[in-house]
Short mmCIF file of C-alpha atoms in Angstrom, two decimals:
data_model
loop_
_atom_site.label_atom_id
_atom_site.label_comp_id
_atom_site.label_asym_id
_atom_site.label_seq_id
_atom_site.Cartn_x
_atom_site.Cartn_y
_atom_site.Cartn_z
CA MET C 179 48.55 5.89 10.57
CA SER C 180 49.52 9.36 11.93
CA ASN C 181 48.58 10.29 15.75
CA SER C 182 50.61 13.51 15.27
CA HIS C 183 47.35 15.56 15.20
CA ALA C 184 45.98 16.97 18.46
CA SER C 185 42.58 15.53 19.28
CA GLY C 186 41.09 19.04 19.30
CA HIS C 187 41.77 19.09 15.68
CA HIS C 188 38.81 19.02 13.50
CA GLN C 189 38.44 15.89 11.40
CA PRO C 190 35.26 15.48 9.32
CA ILE C 191 32.94 12.38 9.55
CA VAL C 192 31.32 12.70 6.20
CA PHE C 193 33.20 13.94 3.15
CA PRO C 194 31.93 15.26 -0.46
CA PRO C 195 30.75 12.29 -2.71
CA HIS C 196 33.79 10.66 -4.42
CA ALA C 197 36.22 12.82 -2.42
CA ARG C 198 39.50 10.87 -1.58
CA VAL C 199 40.25 10.40 2.02
CA ASP C 200 43.75 10.19 3.06
CA LEU C 201 43.82 7.55 5.79
CA ARG C 202 47.54 8.18 6.50
CA LYS C 203 46.48 11.72 7.66
CA PHE C 204 43.22 10.80 9.12
CA ASP C 205 43.57 11.07 13.11
CA PRO C 206 41.57 8.03 14.69
CA ALA C 207 42.15 9.54 18.12
CA ALA C 208 40.25 12.82 17.13
CA THR C 209 37.45 13.64 19.38
CA ASN C 210 36.60 16.96 17.54
CA GLY C 211 36.32 19.13 20.90
CA VAL C 212 33.80 16.72 22.18
CA GLU C 213 34.25 16.03 26.41
CA LYS C 214 33.97 12.47 27.24
CA GLU C 215 31.51 12.96 30.15
CA ALA C 216 29.46 15.33 27.66
CA ALA C 217 29.42 12.42 24.87
CA GLU C 218 28.56 9.56 27.48
CA ALA C 219 25.87 11.58 28.76
CA GLU C 220 24.22 12.34 25.35
CA LEU C 221 24.73 8.81 24.43
CA ILE C 222 22.47 7.44 26.98
CA GLY C 223 19.61 9.48 25.39
CA LEU C 224 20.61 8.68 21.79
CA ARG C 225 20.36 5.01 22.59
CA VAL C 226 16.76 5.62 23.85
CA ARG C 227 15.64 7.57 21.08
CA LEU C 228 17.14 5.22 18.55
CA ASN C 229 14.91 2.70 20.12
CA GLU C 230 11.80 5.07 19.81
CA LEU C 231 12.48 5.73 16.13
CA GLN C 232 13.10 2.05 15.39
CA ASN C 233 9.71 1.36 16.84
CA LEU C 234 8.08 4.21 14.75
CA LEU C 235 10.02 3.00 11.77
CA TYR C 236 8.28 -0.34 12.05
CA ALA C 237 4.77 1.32 12.58
CA ASP C 238 5.43 3.52 9.80
CA ALA C 239 6.53 0.51 7.55
CA ARG C 240 7.84 2.72 4.41
CA TYR C 241 11.31 2.36 5.16
CA ALA C 242 14.23 -0.45 6.09
CA MET C 243 17.52 0.87 7.37
CA LEU C 244 20.66 -1.02 6.32
CA VAL C 245 23.93 -0.23 8.56
CA VAL C 246 27.31 -1.09 7.29
CA LEU C 247 30.14 -1.52 9.74
CA GLN C 248 33.44 -1.96 8.23
CA GLY C 249 36.98 -1.74 9.83
CA ILE C 250 40.27 -3.61 10.18
CA ASP C 251 40.29 -6.33 12.73
CA THR C 252 39.76 -5.00 16.18
CA ALA C 253 38.40 -1.80 15.02
CA GLY C 254 35.51 -2.50 17.43
CA LYS C 255 32.42 -3.72 15.19
CA ASP C 256 31.22 -5.98 17.91
CA GLY C 257 31.45 -3.10 20.58
CA THR C 258 29.77 -0.44 18.34
CA ILE C 259 26.75 -2.68 17.80
CA ASN C 260 26.44 -3.75 21.45
CA SER C 261 26.86 0.00 22.81
CA VAL C 262 24.59 2.13 20.18
CA PHE C 263 21.76 -0.51 19.87
CA GLU C 264 22.05 -1.32 23.77
CA GLN C 265 18.25 -0.12 24.00
CA VAL C 266 17.00 -1.15 20.64
CA GLY C 267 14.90 -4.14 21.10
CA PRO C 268 15.55 -7.44 19.31
CA ILE C 269 12.08 -7.67 17.24
CA GLY C 270 12.83 -5.34 14.59
CA CYS C 271 16.64 -5.08 14.70
CA SER C 272 19.11 -8.04 13.63
CA VAL C 273 22.74 -8.62 12.88
CA GLU C 274 24.22 -10.29 9.95
CA SER C 275 27.54 -11.39 10.31
CA PHE C 276 29.32 -12.73 7.01
CA LYS C 277 31.68 -15.65 7.42
CA VAL C 278 33.69 -17.74 4.73
CA PRO C 279 31.41 -18.14 1.70
CA THR C 280 29.39 -21.91 1.46
CA PRO C 281 29.73 -23.51 -2.00
CA GLU C 282 26.41 -22.49 -2.57
CA GLU C 283 27.15 -18.91 -2.08
CA LEU C 284 30.37 -19.21 -4.14
CA ALA C 285 28.15 -20.61 -6.95
CA HIS C 286 26.27 -17.37 -7.18
CA ASP C 287 27.16 -13.75 -8.02
CA TYR C 288 29.14 -12.38 -5.13
CA LEU C 289 26.32 -9.80 -3.92
CA TRP C 290 23.57 -12.59 -3.76
CA ARG C 291 24.29 -13.76 -0.29
CA TYR C 292 24.15 -10.23 0.84
CA HIS C 293 20.80 -9.17 -0.81
CA LYS C 294 19.04 -12.29 0.78
CA LYS C 295 20.17 -10.75 4.34
CA MET C 296 18.58 -6.96 3.50
CA PRO C 297 16.09 -5.81 6.13
CA GLU C 298 12.47 -5.76 5.52
CA ARG C 299 10.49 -2.61 5.61
CA GLY C 300 10.43 -1.22 9.38
CA HIS C 301 13.41 -3.20 10.50
CA ILE C 302 16.98 -1.97 10.82
CA THR C 303 19.82 -4.68 9.77
CA ILE C 304 23.25 -4.31 10.88
CA PHE C 305 25.96 -5.91 8.44
CA ASN C 306 28.97 -6.82 10.64
CA ARG C 307 31.38 -6.73 7.50
CA SER C 308 29.47 -6.51 4.23
CA TYR C 309 29.76 -6.79 0.56
CA TYR C 310 32.58 -4.31 0.88
CA GLU C 311 34.72 -7.28 1.71
CA ALA C 312 34.85 -8.07 -1.99
CA VAL C 313 36.94 -4.90 -2.62
CA LEU C 314 38.88 -5.46 0.49
CA VAL C 315 40.25 -8.87 1.66
CA GLU C 316 39.59 -10.25 -1.73
CA ARG C 317 41.57 -7.47 -3.19
CA VAL C 318 44.37 -7.21 -0.72
CA LYS C 319 44.74 -11.06 -0.50
CA GLY C 320 44.50 -11.47 -4.19
CA ILE C 321 41.51 -13.75 -3.94
CA VAL C 322 40.34 -12.32 -7.18
CA PRO C 323 42.15 -10.43 -10.00
CA LYS C 324 42.44 -6.70 -10.53
CA GLU C 325 40.10 -6.66 -13.34
CA THR C 326 37.22 -8.37 -11.27
CA TRP C 327 37.85 -6.10 -8.13
CA GLU C 328 37.74 -3.00 -10.13
CA GLN C 329 34.38 -3.24 -11.80
CA ARG C 330 32.76 -4.09 -8.29
CA TYR C 331 32.67 -0.45 -7.00
CA GLU C 332 30.19 0.13 -9.71
CA ASP C 333 28.41 -3.04 -8.89
CA ILE C 334 28.14 -1.74 -5.25
CA ASN C 335 26.95 1.80 -6.03
CA GLN C 336 24.34 0.32 -8.53
CA MET C 337 22.89 -1.83 -5.75
CA GLU C 338 22.87 0.91 -3.13
CA ALA C 339 21.34 3.34 -5.41
CA TYR C 340 18.53 0.45 -6.06
CA LEU C 341 18.03 0.06 -2.35
CA GLN C 342 17.75 3.32 -1.59
CA ARG C 343 15.19 3.92 -4.54
CA ASN C 344 13.08 1.21 -2.92
CA GLY C 345 13.03 2.49 0.74
CA THR C 346 16.25 1.05 2.13
CA ILE C 347 18.45 3.66 4.09
CA VAL C 348 22.00 2.76 3.59
CA MET C 349 24.04 4.06 6.34
CA LYS C 350 27.81 3.31 5.93
CA PHE C 351 30.45 3.53 8.62
CA PHE C 352 34.21 3.02 8.45
CA LEU C 353 35.70 2.42 11.80
CA ALA C 354 39.25 4.10 11.64
CA ILE C 355 41.80 2.96 14.30
CA SER C 356 45.59 3.31 14.57
CA LYS C 357 48.12 0.73 13.92
CA ASP C 358 49.17 0.97 17.52
CA GLU C 359 45.70 0.55 18.87
CA GLN C 360 45.40 -2.43 16.91
CA ARG C 361 48.55 -3.78 18.39
CA ALA C 362 47.38 -2.76 21.92
CA ARG C 363 44.00 -4.72 21.36
CA LEU C 364 45.43 -7.73 19.89
CA GLN C 365 47.94 -8.14 22.70
CA GLU C 366 44.76 -7.65 24.97
CA ARG C 367 42.87 -10.56 23.36
CA ILE C 368 46.17 -12.79 23.84
CA ASP C 369 46.37 -11.92 27.37
CA ASN C 370 43.07 -11.92 28.74
CA PRO C 371 41.50 -15.47 29.34
CA LYS C 372 38.40 -14.25 28.61
CA LYS C 373 39.12 -12.85 25.22
CA GLN C 374 41.34 -15.61 23.85
CA TRP C 375 38.90 -17.57 21.97
CA LYS C 376 38.44 -14.54 19.87
CA PHE C 377 42.13 -14.69 19.08
CA ARG C 378 43.55 -16.48 15.97
CA LEU C 379 47.16 -16.66 14.58
CA SER C 380 45.79 -15.35 11.28
CA ASP C 381 45.19 -12.19 13.02
CA LEU C 382 48.80 -11.43 13.16
CA GLU C 383 49.29 -12.44 9.45
CA GLU C 384 46.46 -9.92 8.52
CA ARG C 385 48.32 -7.28 10.58
CA LYS C 386 51.11 -7.65 8.02
CA TYR C 387 48.73 -6.02 5.41
CA TRP C 388 48.05 -3.17 7.16
CA ASP C 389 49.23 -0.71 4.35
CA GLU C 390 47.34 -2.58 1.41
CA TYR C 391 44.23 -2.71 3.56
CA LEU C 392 44.58 1.13 3.94
CA ASP C 393 44.84 1.59 0.26
CA ALA C 394 42.16 -0.57 -0.54
CA PHE C 395 39.86 1.35 2.14
CA GLU C 396 40.77 4.77 0.53
CA ASP C 397 39.56 3.36 -2.79
CA ALA C 398 36.29 2.18 -1.21
CA LEU C 399 35.70 5.53 0.73
CA GLU C 400 36.50 7.27 -2.40
CA ARG C 401 34.37 5.43 -5.04
CA CYS C 402 31.58 4.28 -2.94
CA ASN C 403 30.94 7.67 -1.20
CA THR C 404 27.82 8.81 -2.78
CA LYS C 405 24.86 11.03 -2.08
CA HIS C 406 22.54 8.34 -1.73
CA ALA C 407 24.83 6.26 0.46
CA PRO C 408 27.41 8.40 2.15
CA TRP C 409 30.31 6.67 4.07
CA HIS C 410 30.96 7.87 7.52
CA VAL C 411 34.78 7.86 8.56
CA VAL C 412 34.68 7.63 12.22
CA PRO C 413 37.78 7.83 14.55
CA ALA C 414 37.39 5.00 16.65
CA ASP C 415 40.83 4.64 18.82
CA ARG C 416 38.56 6.06 21.51
CA LYS C 417 35.36 3.79 22.02
CA TRP C 418 33.19 6.45 23.73
CA TYR C 419 33.43 8.96 20.72
CA ARG C 420 33.01 6.24 17.95
CA ASP C 421 29.67 4.88 19.67
CA TYR C 422 28.73 8.92 20.11
CA VAL C 423 29.29 9.52 16.47
CA VAL C 424 27.66 6.09 15.04
CA ALA C 425 24.66 6.88 17.32
CA ARG C 426 23.98 10.45 16.56
CA ALA C 427 24.29 9.75 12.94
CA LEU C 428 21.83 7.05 13.06
CA VAL C 429 19.25 8.94 15.20
CA GLU C 430 19.76 12.11 12.92
CA LYS C 431 19.02 10.31 9.70
CA LEU C 432 15.91 8.66 11.17
CA GLU C 433 14.66 12.16 12.73
CA SER C 434 14.99 13.39 8.96
CA LEU C 435 12.43 10.88 7.51
CA ASN C 436 9.55 12.35 9.37
CA LEU C 437 8.28 8.99 10.59
CA ARG C 438 4.79 8.83 11.79
CA TYR C 439 2.35 6.47 13.35
CA PRO C 440 -0.42 5.40 10.37
CA PRO C 441 -4.03 6.94 11.26
CA ALA C 442 -6.54 4.42 12.08
CA ALA C 443 -9.16 3.13 9.79
CA PRO C 444 -12.28 5.32 10.59
CA GLU C 445 -14.45 2.18 11.35
CA VAL C 446 -11.78 1.46 14.15
CA LEU C 447 -12.34 4.92 16.15
CA GLY C 448 -14.51 4.51 19.14
CA LEU C 449 -15.19 0.72 18.91
CA LYS C 450 -15.99 -0.73 22.23
CA VAL C 451 -14.52 -4.24 22.96
CA GLU C 452 -16.82 -6.70 24.53
CA MET O 224 -10.37 -17.74 32.46
CA SER O 225 -11.10 -17.53 36.27
CA ASN O 226 -9.84 -14.55 38.59
CA SER O 227 -11.34 -15.95 41.92
CA HIS O 228 -7.89 -16.98 43.15
CA ALA O 229 -6.17 -14.75 45.55
CA SER O 230 -2.97 -13.74 43.85
CA GLY O 231 -1.12 -14.87 46.83
CA HIS O 232 -2.11 -18.37 46.06
CA HIS O 233 0.83 -20.53 44.53
CA GLN O 234 0.34 -21.53 41.01
CA PRO O 235 2.97 -23.76 39.54
CA ILE O 236 4.82 -22.73 36.36
CA VAL O 237 6.10 -25.98 35.25
CA PHE O 238 3.97 -28.96 35.47
CA PRO O 239 5.24 -32.73 35.37
CA PRO O 240 5.42 -34.16 31.63
CA HIS O 241 2.48 -34.64 29.96
CA ALA O 242 0.05 -33.39 33.05
CA ARG O 243 -3.16 -31.72 32.09
CA VAL O 244 -3.27 -28.11 33.07
CA ASP O 245 -6.75 -26.59 33.77
CA LEU O 246 -6.44 -23.27 32.25
CA ARG O 247 -10.04 -22.36 33.35
CA LYS O 248 -8.85 -22.74 36.65
CA PHE O 249 -5.23 -21.16 36.39
CA ASP O 250 -5.00 -17.71 37.56
CA PRO O 251 -3.32 -15.28 35.40
CA ALA O 252 -3.10 -12.73 38.04
CA ALA O 253 -1.09 -14.99 40.37
CA THR O 254 2.28 -13.60 41.59
CA ASN O 255 2.93 -16.56 44.08
CA GLY O 256 3.79 -14.44 46.99
CA VAL O 257 6.68 -12.19 44.89
CA GLU O 258 6.39 -8.35 45.79
CA LYS O 259 6.42 -6.27 42.61
CA GLU O 260 9.42 -4.02 43.87
CA ALA O 261 11.63 -7.01 44.67
CA ALA O 262 10.90 -8.54 41.42
CA GLU O 263 11.50 -5.25 39.49
CA ALA O 264 15.01 -4.85 41.21
CA GLU O 265 15.71 -8.59 40.69
CA LEU O 266 14.99 -8.32 37.00
CA ILE O 267 17.63 -5.63 36.37
CA GLY O 268 20.26 -8.08 37.49
CA LEU O 269 18.56 -10.81 35.52
CA ARG O 270 18.84 -8.70 32.46
CA VAL O 271 22.77 -8.15 32.78
CA ARG O 272 23.28 -11.98 33.73
CA LEU O 273 21.47 -13.07 30.72
CA ASN O 274 23.60 -11.03 28.27
CA GLU O 275 26.68 -12.15 30.20
CA LEU O 276 25.29 -15.87 29.70
CA GLN O 277 24.63 -15.17 25.92
CA ASN O 278 28.50 -13.85 25.37
CA LEU O 279 29.49 -17.24 27.23
CA LEU O 280 27.04 -19.25 25.19
CA TYR O 281 28.59 -17.75 22.32
CA ALA O 282 32.17 -18.17 23.38
CA ASP O 283 31.41 -21.86 24.42
CA ALA O 284 29.95 -22.71 20.85
CA ARG O 285 28.41 -25.96 22.23
CA TYR O 286 24.56 -25.06 22.38
CA ALA O 287 21.96 -22.90 20.97
CA MET O 288 18.96 -21.82 22.74
CA LEU O 289 15.40 -21.65 21.22
CA VAL O 290 12.83 -19.76 23.03
CA VAL O 291 9.35 -20.16 22.09
CA LEU O 292 6.44 -17.50 23.04
CA GLN O 293 3.12 -18.41 22.56
CA GLY O 294 -0.09 -16.75 23.77
CA ILE O 295 -3.43 -15.31 22.75
CA ASP O 296 -3.30 -12.20 21.07
CA THR O 297 -2.24 -9.30 23.48
CA ALA O 298 -0.96 -11.75 25.90
CA GLY O 299 2.33 -9.82 25.64
CA LYS O 300 4.95 -11.40 23.44
CA ASP O 301 6.41 -8.41 22.09
CA GLY O 302 6.57 -6.88 25.72
CA THR O 303 8.16 -9.70 27.21
CA ILE O 304 10.88 -9.84 24.35
CA ASN O 305 11.56 -6.07 24.64
CA SER O 306 11.77 -6.11 28.63
CA VAL O 307 13.60 -9.67 29.11
CA PHE O 308 16.11 -8.98 26.20
CA GLU O 309 16.91 -5.59 26.94
CA GLN O 310 20.34 -5.81 27.89
CA VAL O 311 21.19 -8.77 25.63
CA GLY O 312 23.39 -7.60 22.48
CA PRO O 313 21.81 -8.25 19.09
CA ILE O 314 24.82 -9.78 17.57
CA GLY O 315 23.65 -13.28 19.20
CA CYS O 316 20.27 -12.84 19.61
CA SER O 317 17.34 -12.56 17.06
CA VAL O 318 13.51 -12.73 16.90
CA GLU O 319 11.54 -14.42 14.28
CA SER O 320 8.06 -13.73 13.68
CA PHE O 321 6.11 -15.85 11.42
CA LYS O 322 3.48 -14.47 9.18
CA VAL O 323 0.76 -16.09 6.97
CA PRO O 324 2.91 -18.85 5.10
CA THR O 325 4.04 -17.91 1.49
CA PRO O 326 3.21 -20.08 -1.45
CA GLU O 327 7.05 -21.73 -1.41
CA GLU O 328 6.42 -22.46 2.36
CA LEU O 329 3.05 -23.97 2.07
CA ALA O 330 4.50 -26.26 -0.72
CA HIS O 331 6.83 -27.75 2.07
CA ASP O 332 6.02 -29.80 5.09
CA TYR O 333 4.58 -27.55 7.63
CA LEU O 334 7.90 -27.67 9.80
CA TRP O 335 10.10 -26.66 7.04
CA ARG O 336 9.79 -22.88 7.59
CA TYR O 337 10.48 -23.16 11.44
CA HIS O 338 13.48 -25.21 10.97
CA LYS O 339 15.26 -22.95 8.34
CA LYS O 340 15.15 -20.38 11.40
CA MET O 341 16.47 -22.57 14.15
CA PRO O 342 19.62 -20.84 16.02
CA GLU O 343 23.03 -21.55 15.22
CA ARG O 344 25.19 -22.57 18.26
CA GLY O 345 25.98 -19.46 20.40
CA HIS O 346 23.07 -17.75 19.40
CA ILE O 347 19.57 -17.38 21.19
CA THR O 348 16.60 -17.30 18.93
CA ILE O 349 13.08 -16.27 20.13
CA PHE O 350 9.95 -17.58 18.12
CA ASN O 351 7.27 -14.86 18.60
CA ARG O 352 4.82 -17.38 17.82
CA SER O 353 5.97 -20.70 16.47
CA TYR O 354 5.15 -24.14 14.93
CA TYR O 355 2.90 -24.29 17.78
CA GLU O 356 0.50 -22.31 15.34
CA ALA O 357 -0.06 -25.69 13.62
CA VAL O 358 -2.09 -27.00 16.74
CA LEU O 359 -3.48 -23.72 17.75
CA VAL O 360 -4.75 -21.45 14.95
CA GLU O 361 -4.78 -24.11 12.44
CA ARG O 362 -6.97 -26.41 14.74
CA VAL O 363 -9.28 -23.89 15.91
CA LYS O 364 -10.22 -21.89 12.59
CA GLY O 365 -10.34 -25.58 10.89
CA ILE O 366 -7.39 -24.63 8.60
CA VAL O 367 -6.67 -28.45 8.45
CA PRO O 368 -8.72 -31.51 9.53
CA LYS O 369 -8.44 -33.17 13.17
CA GLU O 370 -6.89 -36.19 11.61
CA THR O 371 -4.16 -33.72 10.54
CA TRP O 372 -3.67 -31.86 13.40
CA GLU O 373 -3.82 -34.83 15.79
CA GLN O 374 -0.76 -36.44 14.65
CA ARG O 375 1.22 -32.91 14.58
CA TYR O 376 1.73 -33.14 18.58
CA GLU O 377 4.06 -36.24 17.74
CA ASP O 378 5.90 -34.40 14.98
CA ILE O 379 6.66 -31.39 17.18
CA ASN O 380 7.52 -33.75 20.07
CA GLN O 381 10.10 -35.70 17.84
CA MET O 382 11.42 -32.61 16.34
CA GLU O 383 12.01 -31.18 19.75
CA ALA O 384 13.97 -34.36 21.06
CA TYR O 385 15.83 -34.06 18.02
CA LEU O 386 16.99 -30.44 18.72
CA GLN O 387 17.80 -31.18 22.01
CA ARG O 388 19.84 -34.08 21.23
CA ASN O 389 21.82 -31.94 18.88
CA GLY O 390 22.49 -29.20 21.15
CA THR O 391 19.70 -26.81 20.96
CA ILE O 392 18.06 -25.87 24.19
CA VAL O 393 14.28 -25.46 23.73
CA MET O 394 12.43 -23.16 26.27
CA LYS O 395 8.88 -22.90 25.85
CA PHE O 396 6.78 -19.93 27.41
CA PHE O 397 2.79 -19.85 27.18
CA LEU O 398 1.95 -16.39 28.59
CA ALA O 399 -1.75 -16.58 30.06
CA ILE O 400 -4.09 -13.84 30.70
CA SER O 401 -7.64 -13.57 31.41
CA LYS O 402 -10.35 -12.72 29.10
CA ASP O 403 -11.10 -9.57 31.12
CA GLU O 404 -7.31 -8.52 30.41
CA GLN O 405 -7.54 -9.18 26.95
CA ARG O 406 -10.51 -6.94 26.66
CA ALA O 407 -8.74 -4.10 28.18
CA ARG O 408 -5.51 -4.18 26.04
CA LEU O 409 -7.81 -4.47 22.67
CA GLN O 410 -9.71 -1.36 23.93
CA GLU O 411 -5.98 0.19 24.90
CA ARG O 412 -5.08 -0.47 21.21
CA ILE O 413 -8.33 1.23 19.78
CA ASP O 414 -8.29 4.08 22.03
CA ASN O 415 -4.59 4.98 21.98
CA PRO O 416 -3.40 6.70 18.70
CA LYS O 417 0.10 5.54 18.99
CA LYS O 418 -1.13 1.80 19.24
CA GLN O 419 -4.15 1.91 16.72
CA TRP O 420 -2.01 0.99 13.89
CA LYS O 421 -1.56 -2.68 15.86
CA PHE O 422 -5.19 -3.03 15.75
CA ARG O 423 -7.12 -5.20 13.25
CA LEU O 424 -10.70 -5.91 13.16
CA SER O 425 -9.95 -9.66 12.84
CA ASP O 426 -8.71 -9.35 16.52
CA LEU O 427 -12.29 -8.86 17.72
CA GLU O 428 -12.99 -11.95 15.42
CA GLU O 429 -10.58 -13.98 17.22
CA ARG O 430 -11.49 -12.99 20.67
CA LYS O 431 -14.86 -14.69 19.95
CA TYR O 432 -12.96 -18.29 20.07
CA TRP O 433 -11.32 -17.66 23.06
CA ASP O 434 -12.77 -20.94 24.74
CA GLU O 435 -11.71 -23.00 21.56
CA TYR O 436 -8.17 -21.44 21.78
CA LEU O 437 -7.98 -22.55 25.84
CA ASP O 438 -9.01 -26.21 24.59
CA ALA O 439 -6.18 -26.09 22.04
CA PHE O 440 -3.77 -24.47 24.63
CA GLU O 441 -4.77 -27.07 27.06
CA ASP O 442 -3.92 -29.87 24.46
CA ALA O 443 -0.59 -28.49 23.70
CA LEU O 444 0.57 -27.83 27.07
CA GLU O 445 -0.18 -31.34 27.93
CA ARG O 446 0.98 -33.05 24.81
CA CYS O 447 3.96 -31.23 24.13
CA ASN O 448 5.14 -31.02 28.07
CA THR O 449 8.16 -33.17 27.86
CA LYS O 450 11.29 -33.65 30.08
CA HIS O 451 13.38 -32.40 27.36
CA ALA O 452 11.36 -29.40 26.25
CA PRO O 453 9.14 -28.32 29.13
CA TRP O 454 6.30 -25.54 28.72
CA HIS O 455 6.55 -22.85 31.50
CA VAL O 456 2.87 -21.69 31.95
CA VAL O 457 3.22 -18.08 33.03
CA PRO O 458 0.59 -15.82 34.80
CA ALA O 459 0.72 -12.78 32.58
CA ASP O 460 -2.17 -10.28 33.54
CA ARG O 461 0.84 -8.51 35.48
CA LYS O 462 3.59 -7.57 33.34
CA TRP O 463 6.28 -7.33 35.81
CA TYR O 464 5.70 -10.87 37.12
CA ARG O 465 5.65 -12.26 33.55
CA ASP O 466 8.85 -10.71 32.49
CA TYR O 467 10.56 -11.71 35.95
CA VAL O 468 9.36 -15.36 35.54
CA VAL O 469 10.46 -15.46 31.82
CA ALA O 470 13.96 -14.02 32.74
CA ARG O 471 14.74 -16.07 35.71
CA ALA O 472 13.96 -19.31 33.86
CA LEU O 473 16.17 -18.37 31.13
CA VAL O 474 19.10 -17.24 33.67
CA GLU O 475 18.70 -20.81 35.62
CA LYS O 476 18.84 -22.67 32.53
CA LEU O 477 21.52 -21.04 31.03
CA GLU O 478 23.89 -21.23 34.54
CA SER O 479 22.84 -24.95 34.85
CA LEU O 480 24.91 -25.35 31.40
CA ASN O 481 28.06 -24.96 33.04
CA LEU O 482 29.36 -22.70 30.03
CA ARG O 483 33.23 -21.64 29.88
CA TYR O 484 35.46 -19.87 27.65
CA PRO O 485 37.36 -22.27 25.72
CA PRO O 486 41.03 -22.44 26.51
CA ALA O 487 43.47 -20.52 24.40
CA ALA O 488 45.77 -22.80 21.94
CA PRO O 489 49.09 -23.45 23.72
CA GLU O 490 50.94 -21.61 20.85
CA VAL O 491 48.92 -18.20 21.77
CA LEU O 492 50.04 -17.93 25.08
CA GLY O 493 52.69 -15.28 25.86
CA LEU O 494 52.72 -14.28 22.14
CA LYS O 495 53.88 -10.61 21.85
CA VAL O 496 52.05 -8.52 18.97
CA GLU O 497 54.71 -6.56 16.90
#
């Protein structure tokens, strides 16, 4: 991944449906002219507003929101969740992390275990990795043959369109970091006693597939970037910019729904409690 | 519920196992000599510490924590969750709210649906209402006969002992409010357009069973207050004191577990990432 762009260079976050994103020319250190101090100050307000909007989403009870976070190891999925959702109460907001499938899950179609964890109306559910792993790790590591993963883009587009038609807003974020940044973050996990428990030797093995992962991400970003469920490609080398971009996109989307508190039933107005 | 005690009066929070708590003599406005400003200042630090301890609980991976919140309508279960867990990230902390059982849930034993939602190791799960409803609303409203709910205290004690033996720390909080305070809070829901959606006419119906609920709570607090899963009886008329008591109890319990970051495998130390 190239670092040759000046970070003042404008780097789009959202692309036209099915446009090809060249990740080797994408600048993960881009900040699009945004100043760190200004972004951090605005983020404080965005976090508070996100909590208000989730409460309103709950009261309104018409929509659910699915937030999909993808990125290569150490891209900062956990850190993004902890920062962006810091002010959002846990009652209507949950995180689903998907691990190695169980035998029961493997005995079903591959989307089954994800569908079970979709948000109910009024809730925000964050998928920390998601069904996109079926066209990422399963493709890169050859867990399924090409004829299988090839057809999955269509499966995923159909499921996301179905979710959208039924009131679930789908917001997808690819956190893009540079290969150098990953090296630094893996090294930090090895060297910092408070982070060593997160490190696995297999992380180094995965790093060898960097280019294959970029190819797989490029295909997923192209083929599953739709009007109803657009991908956001987030420059994520700088954590403050990454969090700012994600928080802002979520707040803007929720604002656009015109959520409202449902009116009280006529017989409730003016009642006195004894 | 009496308000005759001065709020400086010392009101125990935890009682000896199987002691009877007379809720009609319990002061829900008690603050036990704690000053509001001091409690609010301390709460800020307790929230941050609770997040650190949850991260450590996750890294340590030996224990899970179940937090049970019970209280009469408007006792402040949602408010307590939002305040106490404000700084705790959503990755390892979730809330389960139990609604009217589905036909599938009713076809199983009554603890089945609660067992399914128990926390995994490293996580804190908050039950916003819980299996205690089986000896509260189901008793008060006559949903099951006395011979059925009578035996449930033993079922619950056995389940909680089993959880404790298997690494799930069980922390139970009964939020005690006065009948006057409930009146004020219900009236606020009726009068405030942003809260009307929370109000149901059935809330007024439930209020008529105030004394029956007190009796049911007293029995649950006596028969299920055990060494391995003690009840905390929290004076909850004053929200700042309620939140302070709950946050402090959780932090103290987690501190007592001597959680630690697991040491790295010897082959990881000194590795250099390429």
